[in-house]
mmCIF file of C-alpha atoms in Angstrom:
data_model
loop_
_atom_site.group_PDB
_atom_site.id
_atom_site.type_symbol
_atom_site.label_atom_id
_atom_site.label_comp_id
_atom_site.label_asym_id
_atom_site.label_seq_id
_atom_site.Cartn_x
_atom_site.Cartn_y
_atom_site.Cartn_z
ATOM 1 C CA UNK A 438 -15.019 23.261 -8.171
ATOM 2 C CA UNK A 439 -14.692 19.580 -7.295
ATOM 3 C CA UNK A 440 -13.398 18.879 -3.779
ATOM 4 C CA UNK A 441 -11.731 15.621 -2.817
ATOM 5 C CA UNK A 442 -10.966 14.783 0.809
ATOM 6 C CA UNK A 443 -8.215 12.154 1.075
ATOM 7 C CA UNK A 444 -6.722 10.369 4.065
ATOM 8 C CA UNK A 445 -3.077 10.397 2.970
ATOM 9 C CA UNK A 446 -0.750 12.251 0.651
ATOM 10 C CA UNK A 447 -0.079 9.422 -1.808
ATOM 11 C CA UNK A 448 -3.816 8.970 -2.403
ATOM 12 C CA UNK A 449 -4.127 12.742 -2.757
ATOM 13 C CA UNK A 450 -1.411 12.890 -5.408
ATOM 14 C CA UNK A 451 -2.996 9.931 -7.242
ATOM 15 C CA UNK A 452 -6.241 11.918 -7.523
ATOM 16 C CA UNK A 453 -4.188 14.891 -8.703
ATOM 17 C CA UNK A 454 -2.789 12.814 -11.556
ATOM 18 C CA UNK A 455 -6.297 11.785 -12.606
ATOM 19 C CA UNK A 456 -7.361 15.430 -12.558
ATOM 20 C CA UNK A 457 -4.415 16.357 -14.765
ATOM 21 C CA UNK A 458 -5.406 13.682 -17.273
ATOM 22 C CA UNK A 459 -8.831 15.314 -17.510
ATOM 23 C CA UNK A 460 -7.368 18.761 -18.099
ATOM 24 C CA UNK A 461 -8.375 20.172 -14.715
ATOM 25 C CA UNK A 462 -6.458 22.840 -12.821
ATOM 26 C CA UNK A 463 -5.430 20.991 -9.658
ATOM 27 C CA UNK A 464 -4.212 22.003 -6.221
ATOM 28 C CA UNK A 465 -3.339 19.700 -3.320
ATOM 29 C CA UNK A 466 -3.433 21.068 0.211
ATOM 30 C CA UNK A 467 -2.344 19.701 3.588
ATOM 31 C CA UNK A 468 -5.282 20.953 5.584
ATOM 32 C CA UNK A 469 -7.871 23.285 4.071
ATOM 33 C CA UNK A 470 -7.310 26.778 2.666
ATOM 34 C CA UNK A 471 -10.242 28.443 0.906
ATOM 35 C CA UNK A 472 -7.995 30.747 -1.118
ATOM 36 C CA UNK A 473 -7.777 28.550 -4.177
ATOM 37 C CA UNK A 474 -8.710 28.942 -7.831
ATOM 38 C CA UNK A 475 -8.388 25.241 -8.591
ATOM 39 C CA UNK A 476 -11.022 23.327 -10.526
ATOM 40 C CA UNK A 477 -10.073 20.248 -8.519
ATOM 41 C CA UNK A 478 -9.113 20.925 -4.911
ATOM 42 C CA UNK A 479 -7.659 17.966 -2.998
ATOM 43 C CA UNK A 480 -7.395 18.123 0.768
ATOM 44 C CA UNK A 481 -5.065 15.683 2.508
ATOM 45 C CA UNK A 482 -6.256 15.225 6.080
ATOM 46 C CA UNK A 483 -3.478 12.734 6.959
ATOM 47 C CA UNK A 484 -5.943 10.700 9.031
ATOM 48 C CA UNK A 485 -5.112 7.126 8.029
ATOM 49 C CA UNK A 486 -3.037 6.437 11.160
ATOM 50 C CA UNK A 487 -5.397 8.159 13.601
ATOM 51 C CA UNK A 488 -7.915 6.502 15.900
ATOM 52 C CA UNK A 489 -11.520 6.320 14.755
ATOM 53 C CA UNK A 490 -12.494 9.070 17.190
ATOM 54 C CA UNK A 491 -9.714 11.490 16.210
ATOM 55 C CA UNK A 492 -10.126 10.854 12.479
ATOM 56 C CA UNK A 493 -13.866 11.487 12.713
ATOM 57 C CA UNK A 494 -13.264 14.803 14.443
ATOM 58 C CA UNK A 495 -10.713 15.922 11.845
ATOM 59 C CA UNK A 496 -13.143 15.141 9.024
ATOM 60 C CA UNK A 497 -15.979 16.956 10.798
ATOM 61 C CA UNK A 498 -13.815 20.063 11.178
ATOM 62 C CA UNK A 499 -12.654 19.995 7.554
ATOM 63 C CA UNK A 500 -16.167 19.337 6.235
ATOM 64 C CA UNK A 501 -17.602 22.251 8.240
ATOM 65 C CA UNK A 502 -14.882 24.567 6.913
ATOM 66 C CA UNK A 503 -15.594 23.462 3.349
ATOM 67 C CA UNK A 504 -19.339 23.899 3.837
ATOM 68 C CA UNK A 505 -18.981 27.479 5.112
ATOM 69 C CA UNK A 506 -16.104 28.514 2.808
ATOM 70 C CA UNK A 507 -18.214 30.117 0.109
ATOM 71 C CA UNK A 508 -16.337 28.204 -2.587
ATOM 72 C CA UNK A 509 -18.411 27.238 -5.666
ATOM 73 C CA UNK A 510 -18.383 23.505 -4.876
ATOM 74 C CA UNK A 511 -20.109 21.231 -7.388
ATOM 75 C CA UNK A 512 -19.599 17.952 -5.540
ATOM 76 C CA UNK A 513 -17.393 16.281 -2.937
ATOM 77 C CA UNK A 514 -15.591 12.947 -3.188
ATOM 78 C CA UNK A 515 -14.071 11.092 -0.236
ATOM 79 C CA UNK A 516 -10.901 9.315 -1.346
ATOM 80 C CA UNK A 517 -10.118 6.206 0.701
ATOM 81 C CA UNK A 518 -7.347 3.677 0.548
ATOM 82 C CA UNK A 519 -8.234 1.104 -2.102
ATOM 83 C CA UNK A 520 -7.853 -1.738 0.430
ATOM 84 C CA UNK A 521 -9.593 0.275 3.158
ATOM 85 C CA UNK A 522 -6.745 0.799 5.594
ATOM 86 C CA UNK A 523 -7.432 3.338 8.326
ATOM 87 C CA UNK A 524 -10.577 4.499 10.182
ATOM 88 C CA UNK A 525 -12.674 4.654 7.007
ATOM 89 C CA UNK A 526 -16.074 4.085 8.625
ATOM 90 C CA UNK A 527 -15.691 6.931 11.117
ATOM 91 C CA UNK A 528 -14.506 9.330 8.424
ATOM 92 C CA UNK A 529 -17.419 8.543 6.119
ATOM 93 C CA UNK A 530 -19.963 8.837 8.943
ATOM 94 C CA UNK A 531 -18.556 12.224 9.980
ATOM 95 C CA UNK A 532 -18.731 13.504 6.396
ATOM 96 C CA UNK A 533 -22.262 12.173 5.984
ATOM 97 C CA UNK A 534 -23.421 13.909 9.169
ATOM 98 C CA UNK A 535 -21.923 17.325 8.359
ATOM 99 C CA UNK A 536 -23.154 17.301 4.765
ATOM 100 C CA UNK A 537 -26.617 16.122 5.868
ATOM 101 C CA UNK A 538 -26.990 13.358 3.276
ATOM 102 C CA UNK A 539 -28.693 9.987 3.546
ATOM 103 C CA UNK A 540 -25.823 7.779 2.490
ATOM 104 C CA UNK A 541 -22.246 7.354 1.363
ATOM 105 C CA UNK A 542 -21.554 5.053 -1.578
ATOM 106 C CA UNK A 543 -18.121 3.496 -1.051
ATOM 107 C CA UNK A 544 -16.555 1.709 -4.041
ATOM 108 C CA UNK A 545 -12.950 0.770 -3.143
ATOM 109 C CA UNK A 546 -12.134 -1.342 -6.204
ATOM 110 C CA UNK A 547 -9.328 -0.574 -8.686
ATOM 111 C CA UNK A 548 -10.039 -3.219 -11.357
ATOM 112 C CA UNK A 549 -7.098 -2.248 -13.601
ATOM 113 C CA UNK A 550 -4.772 -3.183 -10.727
ATOM 114 C CA UNK A 551 -6.621 -6.415 -10.006
ATOM 115 C CA UNK A 552 -8.232 -4.955 -6.860
ATOM 116 C CA UNK A 553 -11.878 -6.019 -6.761
ATOM 117 C CA UNK A 554 -14.741 -6.752 -4.361
ATOM 118 C CA UNK A 555 -16.594 -9.986 -5.079
ATOM 119 C CA UNK A 556 -19.186 -11.783 -2.958
ATOM 120 C CA UNK A 557 -18.347 -9.644 0.047
ATOM 121 C CA UNK A 558 -14.575 -10.284 -0.068
ATOM 122 C CA UNK A 559 -11.619 -8.258 -1.310
ATOM 123 C CA UNK A 560 -9.267 -9.764 -3.905
ATOM 124 C CA UNK A 561 -5.983 -8.610 -5.453
ATOM 125 C CA UNK A 562 -5.099 -10.415 -8.660
ATOM 126 C CA UNK A 563 -7.474 -13.225 -7.649
ATOM 127 C CA UNK A 564 -5.828 -13.685 -4.243
ATOM 128 C CA UNK A 565 -7.713 -12.899 -1.071
ATOM 129 C CA UNK A 566 -6.423 -9.677 0.500
ATOM 130 C CA UNK A 567 -5.341 -11.509 3.666
ATOM 131 C CA UNK A 568 -3.063 -13.715 1.551
ATOM 132 C CA UNK A 569 -1.152 -10.792 -0.007
ATOM 133 C CA UNK A 570 1.699 -8.523 1.100
ATOM 134 C CA UNK A 571 -0.868 -6.356 2.904
ATOM 135 C CA UNK A 572 -0.894 -8.848 5.760
ATOM 136 C CA UNK A 573 2.509 -7.381 6.718
ATOM 137 C CA UNK A 574 1.399 -3.754 6.891
ATOM 138 C CA UNK A 575 2.800 -2.479 10.244
ATOM 139 C CA UNK A 576 -0.190 -0.247 11.029
ATOM 140 C CA UNK A 577 -3.146 -1.809 9.227
ATOM 141 C CA UNK A 578 -2.404 -5.504 8.580
ATOM 142 C CA UNK A 579 -4.958 -7.300 6.401
ATOM 143 C CA UNK A 580 -6.303 -9.722 8.997
ATOM 144 C CA UNK A 581 -9.385 -10.592 6.971
ATOM 145 C CA UNK A 582 -10.645 -10.425 3.402
ATOM 146 C CA UNK A 583 -14.334 -10.127 4.354
ATOM 147 C CA UNK A 584 -15.317 -6.497 3.809
ATOM 148 C CA UNK A 585 -17.828 -6.200 6.641
ATOM 149 C CA UNK A 586 -15.217 -7.535 9.097
ATOM 150 C CA UNK A 587 -12.549 -4.958 8.159
ATOM 151 C CA UNK A 588 -11.119 -2.900 11.073
ATOM 152 C CA UNK A 589 -11.966 0.108 8.877
ATOM 153 C CA UNK A 590 -15.583 -0.289 10.017
ATOM 154 C CA UNK A 591 -14.904 -1.005 13.694
ATOM 155 C CA UNK A 592 -17.725 0.420 15.775
ATOM 156 C CA UNK A 593 -19.675 1.529 12.689
ATOM 157 C CA UNK A 594 -23.328 0.713 12.162
ATOM 158 C CA UNK A 595 -25.436 0.750 9.008
ATOM 159 C CA UNK A 596 -22.810 -0.785 6.726
ATOM 160 C CA UNK A 597 -24.356 -2.590 3.760
ATOM 161 C CA UNK A 598 -23.094 -4.451 0.704
ATOM 162 C CA UNK A 599 -24.693 -4.038 -2.711
ATOM 163 C CA UNK A 600 -24.032 -5.427 -6.178
ATOM 164 C CA UNK A 601 -23.549 -3.142 -9.155
ATOM 165 C CA UNK A 602 -26.763 -4.321 -10.802
ATOM 166 C CA UNK A 603 -28.846 -3.171 -7.828
ATOM 167 C CA UNK A 604 -30.539 0.204 -7.501
ATOM 168 C CA UNK A 605 -28.911 2.306 -4.790
ATOM 169 C CA UNK A 606 -31.156 2.665 -1.748
ATOM 170 C CA UNK A 607 -31.096 2.832 2.018
ATOM 171 C CA UNK A 608 -29.113 4.915 4.472
ATOM 172 C CA UNK A 609 -25.652 4.758 6.026
ATOM 173 C CA UNK A 610 -22.563 3.440 4.261
ATOM 174 C CA UNK A 611 -23.190 1.348 1.167
ATOM 175 C CA UNK A 612 -20.187 -0.676 -0.039
ATOM 176 C CA UNK A 613 -20.567 -1.132 -3.783
ATOM 177 C CA UNK A 614 -19.069 -4.379 -5.051
ATOM 178 C CA UNK A 615 -17.168 -4.053 -8.309
ATOM 179 C CA UNK A 616 -15.041 -6.331 -10.495
ATOM 180 C CA UNK A 617 -14.804 -4.359 -13.742
ATOM 181 C CA UNK A 618 -14.613 -0.790 -15.014
ATOM 182 C CA UNK A 619 -18.176 -1.350 -16.218
ATOM 183 C CA UNK A 620 -19.228 -1.910 -12.612
ATOM 184 C CA UNK A 621 -17.563 1.360 -11.624
ATOM 185 C CA UNK A 622 -19.409 3.146 -14.418
ATOM 186 C CA UNK A 623 -22.760 1.737 -13.295
ATOM 187 C CA UNK A 624 -22.141 2.877 -9.730
ATOM 188 C CA UNK A 625 -21.109 6.354 -10.920
ATOM 189 C CA UNK A 626 -24.476 6.752 -12.636
ATOM 190 C CA UNK A 627 -26.238 6.492 -9.266
ATOM 191 C CA UNK A 628 -24.787 9.712 -7.875
ATOM 192 C CA UNK A 629 -27.492 12.038 -6.494
ATOM 193 C CA UNK A 630 -27.946 14.874 -4.009
ATOM 194 C CA UNK A 631 -28.474 12.479 -1.099
ATOM 195 C CA UNK A 632 -25.309 10.473 -1.775
ATOM 196 C CA UNK A 633 -21.643 11.277 -1.217
ATOM 197 C CA UNK A 634 -19.380 9.178 -3.402
ATOM 198 C CA UNK A 635 -16.264 7.622 -1.895
ATOM 199 C CA UNK A 636 -13.601 5.069 -2.680
ATOM 200 C CA UNK A 637 -10.493 4.467 -4.751
ATOM 201 C CA UNK A 638 -8.966 6.434 -7.603
ATOM 202 C CA UNK A 639 -10.617 4.515 -10.428
ATOM 203 C CA UNK A 640 -14.106 5.160 -9.070
ATOM 204 C CA UNK A 641 -13.329 8.896 -8.996
ATOM 205 C CA UNK A 642 -12.226 8.668 -12.620
ATOM 206 C CA UNK A 643 -15.452 6.813 -13.520
ATOM 207 C CA UNK A 644 -17.458 9.689 -12.032
ATOM 208 C CA UNK A 645 -15.501 12.260 -14.048
ATOM 209 C CA UNK A 646 -16.182 10.253 -17.180
ATOM 210 C CA UNK A 647 -19.884 9.883 -16.353
ATOM 211 C CA UNK A 648 -20.158 13.641 -15.862
ATOM 212 C CA UNK A 649 -18.843 14.098 -19.394
ATOM 213 C CA UNK A 650 -15.643 15.779 -18.275
ATOM 214 C CA UNK A 651 -13.480 15.210 -21.325
ATOM 215 C CA UNK A 652 -10.250 13.353 -20.832
ATOM 216 C CA UNK A 653 -7.386 15.494 -22.069
ATOM 217 C CA UNK A 654 -5.207 14.180 -24.859
ATOM 218 C CA UNK A 655 -1.828 14.312 -23.200
ATOM 219 C CA UNK A 656 0.997 15.749 -25.286
ATOM 220 C CA UNK A 657 3.805 13.334 -26.029
ATOM 221 C CA UNK A 658 6.623 13.996 -23.578
ATOM 222 C CA UNK A 659 10.256 12.967 -23.812
ATOM 223 C CA UNK A 660 11.490 10.370 -21.330
ATOM 224 C CA UNK A 661 12.028 11.961 -17.932
ATOM 225 C CA UNK A 662 15.695 12.706 -17.235
ATOM 226 C CA UNK A 663 17.264 14.238 -14.167
ATOM 227 C CA UNK A 664 18.579 17.728 -14.794
ATOM 228 C CA UNK A 665 19.319 18.581 -11.181
ATOM 229 C CA UNK A 666 20.058 16.805 -7.926
ATOM 230 C CA UNK A 667 17.382 14.258 -7.036
ATOM 231 C CA UNK A 668 16.934 12.188 -3.900
ATOM 232 C CA UNK A 669 14.945 8.946 -4.108
ATOM 233 C CA UNK A 670 13.461 7.795 -0.812
ATOM 234 C CA UNK A 671 12.225 4.200 -0.738
ATOM 235 C CA UNK A 672 10.214 4.004 2.465
ATOM 236 C CA UNK A 673 8.234 0.857 1.740
ATOM 237 C CA UNK A 674 9.360 -2.422 3.291
ATOM 238 C CA UNK A 675 7.350 -4.620 0.919
ATOM 239 C CA UNK A 676 9.187 -7.430 -0.828
ATOM 240 C CA UNK A 677 8.379 -5.969 -4.248
ATOM 241 C CA UNK A 678 9.929 -2.650 -3.235
ATOM 242 C CA UNK A 679 13.087 -4.302 -1.941
ATOM 243 C CA UNK A 680 13.422 -6.340 -5.117
ATOM 244 C CA UNK A 681 13.034 -3.187 -7.232
ATOM 245 C CA UNK A 682 16.149 -1.734 -5.582
ATOM 246 C CA UNK A 683 18.308 -4.492 -7.034
ATOM 247 C CA UNK A 684 18.115 -2.967 -10.514
ATOM 248 C CA UNK A 685 19.662 0.431 -9.681
ATOM 249 C CA UNK A 686 22.236 -1.442 -7.588
ATOM 250 C CA UNK A 687 23.250 -3.437 -10.687
ATOM 251 C CA UNK A 688 23.339 -0.274 -12.800
ATOM 252 C CA UNK A 689 25.824 1.317 -10.432
ATOM 253 C CA UNK A 690 23.398 3.913 -9.104
ATOM 254 C CA UNK A 691 24.309 4.629 -5.501
ATOM 255 C CA UNK A 692 21.883 3.088 -3.015
ATOM 256 C CA UNK A 693 22.533 4.271 0.559
ATOM 257 C CA UNK A 694 21.002 1.847 3.041
ATOM 258 C CA UNK A 695 20.212 2.772 6.625
ATOM 259 C CA UNK A 696 23.114 1.647 8.852
ATOM 260 C CA UNK A 697 22.379 -1.364 11.033
ATOM 261 C CA UNK A 698 23.104 0.614 14.207
ATOM 262 C CA UNK A 699 20.586 3.291 13.266
ATOM 263 C CA UNK A 700 17.987 0.680 12.372
ATOM 264 C CA UNK A 701 18.372 -0.940 15.794
ATOM 265 C CA UNK A 702 18.224 2.331 17.750
ATOM 266 C CA UNK A 703 16.469 4.882 15.517
ATOM 267 C CA UNK A 704 16.046 7.489 18.259
ATOM 268 C CA UNK A 705 19.517 7.394 19.777
ATOM 269 C CA UNK A 706 21.863 6.438 16.954
ATOM 270 C CA UNK A 707 23.443 9.894 16.531
ATOM 271 C CA UNK A 708 26.757 8.486 15.312
ATOM 272 C CA UNK A 709 25.072 6.272 12.735
ATOM 273 C CA UNK A 710 22.730 9.093 11.646
ATOM 274 C CA UNK A 711 25.752 11.264 10.853
ATOM 275 C CA UNK A 712 27.429 8.355 9.075
ATOM 276 C CA UNK A 713 24.366 7.816 6.876
ATOM 277 C CA UNK A 714 23.829 11.488 6.005
ATOM 278 C CA UNK A 715 27.554 11.896 5.166
ATOM 279 C CA UNK A 716 27.408 8.862 2.878
ATOM 280 C CA UNK A 717 24.396 10.287 1.030
ATOM 281 C CA UNK A 718 25.977 13.724 0.634
ATOM 282 C CA UNK A 719 29.260 12.270 -0.653
ATOM 283 C CA UNK A 720 27.335 10.110 -3.141
ATOM 284 C CA UNK A 721 26.000 13.228 -4.864
ATOM 285 C CA UNK A 722 29.558 14.115 -5.921
ATOM 286 C CA UNK A 723 29.422 11.322 -8.512
ATOM 287 C CA UNK A 724 25.890 11.554 -9.825
ATOM 288 C CA UNK A 725 22.672 13.531 -10.011
ATOM 289 C CA UNK A 726 20.540 10.903 -8.308
ATOM 290 C CA UNK A 727 20.959 8.978 -5.046
ATOM 291 C CA UNK A 728 18.612 6.407 -3.501
ATOM 292 C CA UNK A 729 18.132 6.000 0.247
ATOM 293 C CA UNK A 730 16.295 3.107 1.831
ATOM 294 C CA UNK A 731 15.898 1.023 4.968
ATOM 295 C CA UNK A 732 16.002 -2.265 2.984
ATOM 296 C CA UNK A 733 15.322 -4.558 5.933
ATOM 297 C CA UNK A 734 12.761 -7.242 6.618
ATOM 298 C CA UNK A 735 9.198 -6.084 7.226
ATOM 299 C CA UNK A 736 8.690 -4.397 10.597
ATOM 300 C CA UNK A 737 5.304 -5.348 12.057
ATOM 301 C CA UNK A 738 5.416 -2.831 14.891
ATOM 302 C CA UNK A 739 3.533 0.399 14.130
ATOM 303 C CA UNK A 740 5.387 2.478 16.738
ATOM 304 C CA UNK A 741 8.814 1.279 15.583
ATOM 305 C CA UNK A 742 7.882 1.813 11.914
ATOM 306 C CA UNK A 743 6.895 5.381 12.813
ATOM 307 C CA UNK A 744 10.289 6.001 14.424
ATOM 308 C CA UNK A 745 12.047 4.740 11.296
ATOM 309 C CA UNK A 746 9.997 7.099 9.108
ATOM 310 C CA UNK A 747 10.918 9.988 11.394
ATOM 311 C CA UNK A 748 14.624 9.165 11.033
ATOM 312 C CA UNK A 749 14.275 9.032 7.250
ATOM 313 C CA UNK A 750 12.594 12.447 7.188
ATOM 314 C CA UNK A 751 15.302 13.924 9.419
ATOM 315 C CA UNK A 752 18.093 12.573 7.237
ATOM 316 C CA UNK A 753 16.384 13.957 4.111
ATOM 317 C CA UNK A 754 16.220 17.363 5.784
ATOM 318 C CA UNK A 755 19.880 17.147 6.855
ATOM 319 C CA UNK A 756 21.013 16.231 3.332
ATOM 320 C CA UNK A 757 18.951 19.043 1.774
ATOM 321 C CA UNK A 758 20.752 21.570 3.966
ATOM 322 C CA UNK A 759 24.069 20.629 2.326
ATOM 323 C CA UNK A 760 23.001 19.598 -1.182
ATOM 324 C CA UNK A 761 20.867 21.744 -3.503
ATOM 325 C CA UNK A 762 18.092 19.239 -4.077
ATOM 326 C CA UNK A 763 15.311 20.152 -6.467
ATOM 327 C CA UNK A 764 13.671 16.744 -7.000
ATOM 328 C CA UNK A 765 12.342 14.438 -4.288
ATOM 329 C CA UNK A 766 10.967 11.025 -5.259
ATOM 330 C CA UNK A 767 9.293 9.316 -2.315
ATOM 331 C CA UNK A 768 7.843 5.814 -2.094
ATOM 332 C CA UNK A 769 5.185 5.240 0.556
ATOM 333 C CA UNK A 770 2.481 7.672 1.646
ATOM 334 C CA UNK A 771 3.390 7.571 5.347
ATOM 335 C CA UNK A 772 7.048 8.287 4.546
ATOM 336 C CA UNK A 773 6.082 11.130 2.204
ATOM 337 C CA UNK A 774 3.821 12.608 4.870
ATOM 338 C CA UNK A 775 6.654 12.573 7.419
ATOM 339 C CA UNK A 776 9.005 14.323 4.976
ATOM 340 C CA UNK A 777 6.434 16.935 3.974
ATOM 341 C CA UNK A 778 5.773 17.728 7.647
ATOM 342 C CA UNK A 779 9.503 17.966 8.308
ATOM 343 C CA UNK A 780 9.891 20.625 5.597
ATOM 344 C CA UNK A 781 6.630 22.368 6.477
ATOM 345 C CA UNK A 782 5.230 22.130 2.942
ATOM 346 C CA UNK A 783 1.462 22.695 2.762
ATOM 347 C CA UNK A 784 0.421 23.333 -0.849
ATOM 348 C CA UNK A 785 1.278 21.587 -4.100
ATOM 349 C CA UNK A 786 0.474 21.862 -7.787
ATOM 350 C CA UNK A 787 0.415 18.476 -9.590
ATOM 351 C CA UNK A 788 2.149 18.915 -12.946
ATOM 352 C CA UNK A 789 3.170 15.509 -14.351
ATOM 353 C CA UNK A 790 1.857 11.955 -14.087
ATOM 354 C CA UNK A 791 4.831 9.645 -14.681
ATOM 355 C CA UNK A 792 2.481 6.650 -14.663
ATOM 356 C CA UNK A 793 -0.923 5.984 -13.058
ATOM 357 C CA UNK A 794 -0.663 6.826 -9.363
ATOM 358 C CA UNK A 795 2.867 8.281 -9.578
ATOM 359 C CA UNK A 796 2.558 12.060 -9.736
ATOM 360 C CA UNK A 797 5.119 14.863 -9.798
ATOM 361 C CA UNK A 798 4.079 18.058 -8.003
ATOM 362 C CA UNK A 799 5.555 21.521 -7.635
ATOM 363 C CA UNK A 800 5.878 22.671 -4.028
ATOM 364 C CA UNK A 801 4.060 26.011 -4.014
ATOM 365 C CA UNK A 802 6.116 27.343 -1.094
ATOM 366 C CA UNK A 803 9.176 27.087 -3.364
ATOM 367 C CA UNK A 804 9.376 27.859 -7.074
ATOM 368 C CA UNK A 805 11.938 25.193 -7.993
ATOM 369 C CA UNK A 806 11.285 22.153 -5.766
ATOM 370 C CA UNK A 807 9.319 19.156 -7.033
ATOM 371 C CA UNK A 808 7.954 16.206 -5.102
ATOM 372 C CA UNK A 809 6.983 12.908 -6.735
ATOM 373 C CA UNK A 810 5.058 10.394 -4.635
ATOM 374 C CA UNK A 811 4.490 6.711 -5.332
ATOM 375 C CA UNK A 812 2.158 4.581 -3.181
ATOM 376 C CA UNK A 813 4.143 1.756 -1.608
ATOM 377 C CA UNK A 814 2.107 -0.995 -3.274
ATOM 378 C CA UNK A 815 2.237 0.552 -6.772
ATOM 379 C CA UNK A 816 5.091 -0.120 -9.233
ATOM 380 C CA UNK A 817 7.541 2.555 -10.298
ATOM 381 C CA UNK A 818 7.303 3.646 -13.956
ATOM 382 C CA UNK A 819 8.762 0.933 -16.180
ATOM 383 C CA UNK A 820 11.755 3.012 -17.276
ATOM 384 C CA UNK A 821 12.424 4.685 -13.918
ATOM 385 C CA UNK A 822 15.610 2.796 -13.094
ATOM 386 C CA UNK A 823 17.450 3.209 -16.405
ATOM 387 C CA UNK A 824 21.040 4.331 -16.456
ATOM 388 C CA UNK A 825 20.312 7.209 -18.838
ATOM 389 C CA UNK A 826 18.058 8.776 -16.247
ATOM 390 C CA UNK A 827 20.953 9.109 -13.786
ATOM 391 C CA UNK A 828 23.561 10.561 -16.137
ATOM 392 C CA UNK A 829 25.506 13.345 -14.504
ATOM 393 C CA UNK A 830 24.703 16.824 -15.729
#
């Protein structure tokens, strides 16, 4: 069994999609349950928004439970955000301590998405991280592009940078620089018993490939079409996400935007909450798919952004109590986490990868409910917003 510990649910589902592509039996859990027959077990600790101290403690507890579980674990991978949002340093140190290893090799690059580490700085499509949309992240704004100055490593010691042509050595956290898939492959070859591997999705895939796990030839599937009621939840406030909503608008697909009154007073706008949920429910009378979104300018206040996510989750729950929803498509890991907590879902079986990073999962607490999660900074599948997908059934 391969175990992956991830800090949010969108990263967890991304790893699940990679596992599917390699023909592995995959299970995703919120928290850790040892009763699993998966070949790839992914544990979402939901620690990205926690303090360094709290996140470290969560990882220590999970790691101890894994270590004493009796499961036939071959190796452990620590999935981090590709741009290192969250208390990454504290999580890696906690995992290193419990597993009694000398070092953690952290390779956060996703070269196929233009996300690379070069000369100690992080770039996305040749732009410094601090010059991209990530500067507007409400909880973890990209205030610098210099890796060793990232808030992810606040208070951490023994953080080192190495190039992919160097031989892995030393103790602590080693950040492996990488610009190409070849760099990822070279780093994957340096895995040993004294090193825990960590980083983004593409580094995990490089390790699978290096271990000669054969990539599965995926059967050709017909274009995905809605057969039952589906709710699309666009929780990201990025400009690219807001622009993407214009296409379904033009196609006549109903997009229900959060009322202004609810946006201004998310905790006390009872009247506007009811207005929004009624609008969503009525929209399902004319189609199988409805989109809900905030669709406002970026909110740079972490506490306020959290309140908005809570309102979204509550409205999704309210709608589901009156409409028989079987498909949930959620953009944004933090939004997905809030919704999953609201429903009390804990275990998932990844079953389809609509495109890299966008994975459809069956909710194991219910036989006919599916959840698809898309990281906020990733694009939707190219043909997601086509009219044929939303034909009434």
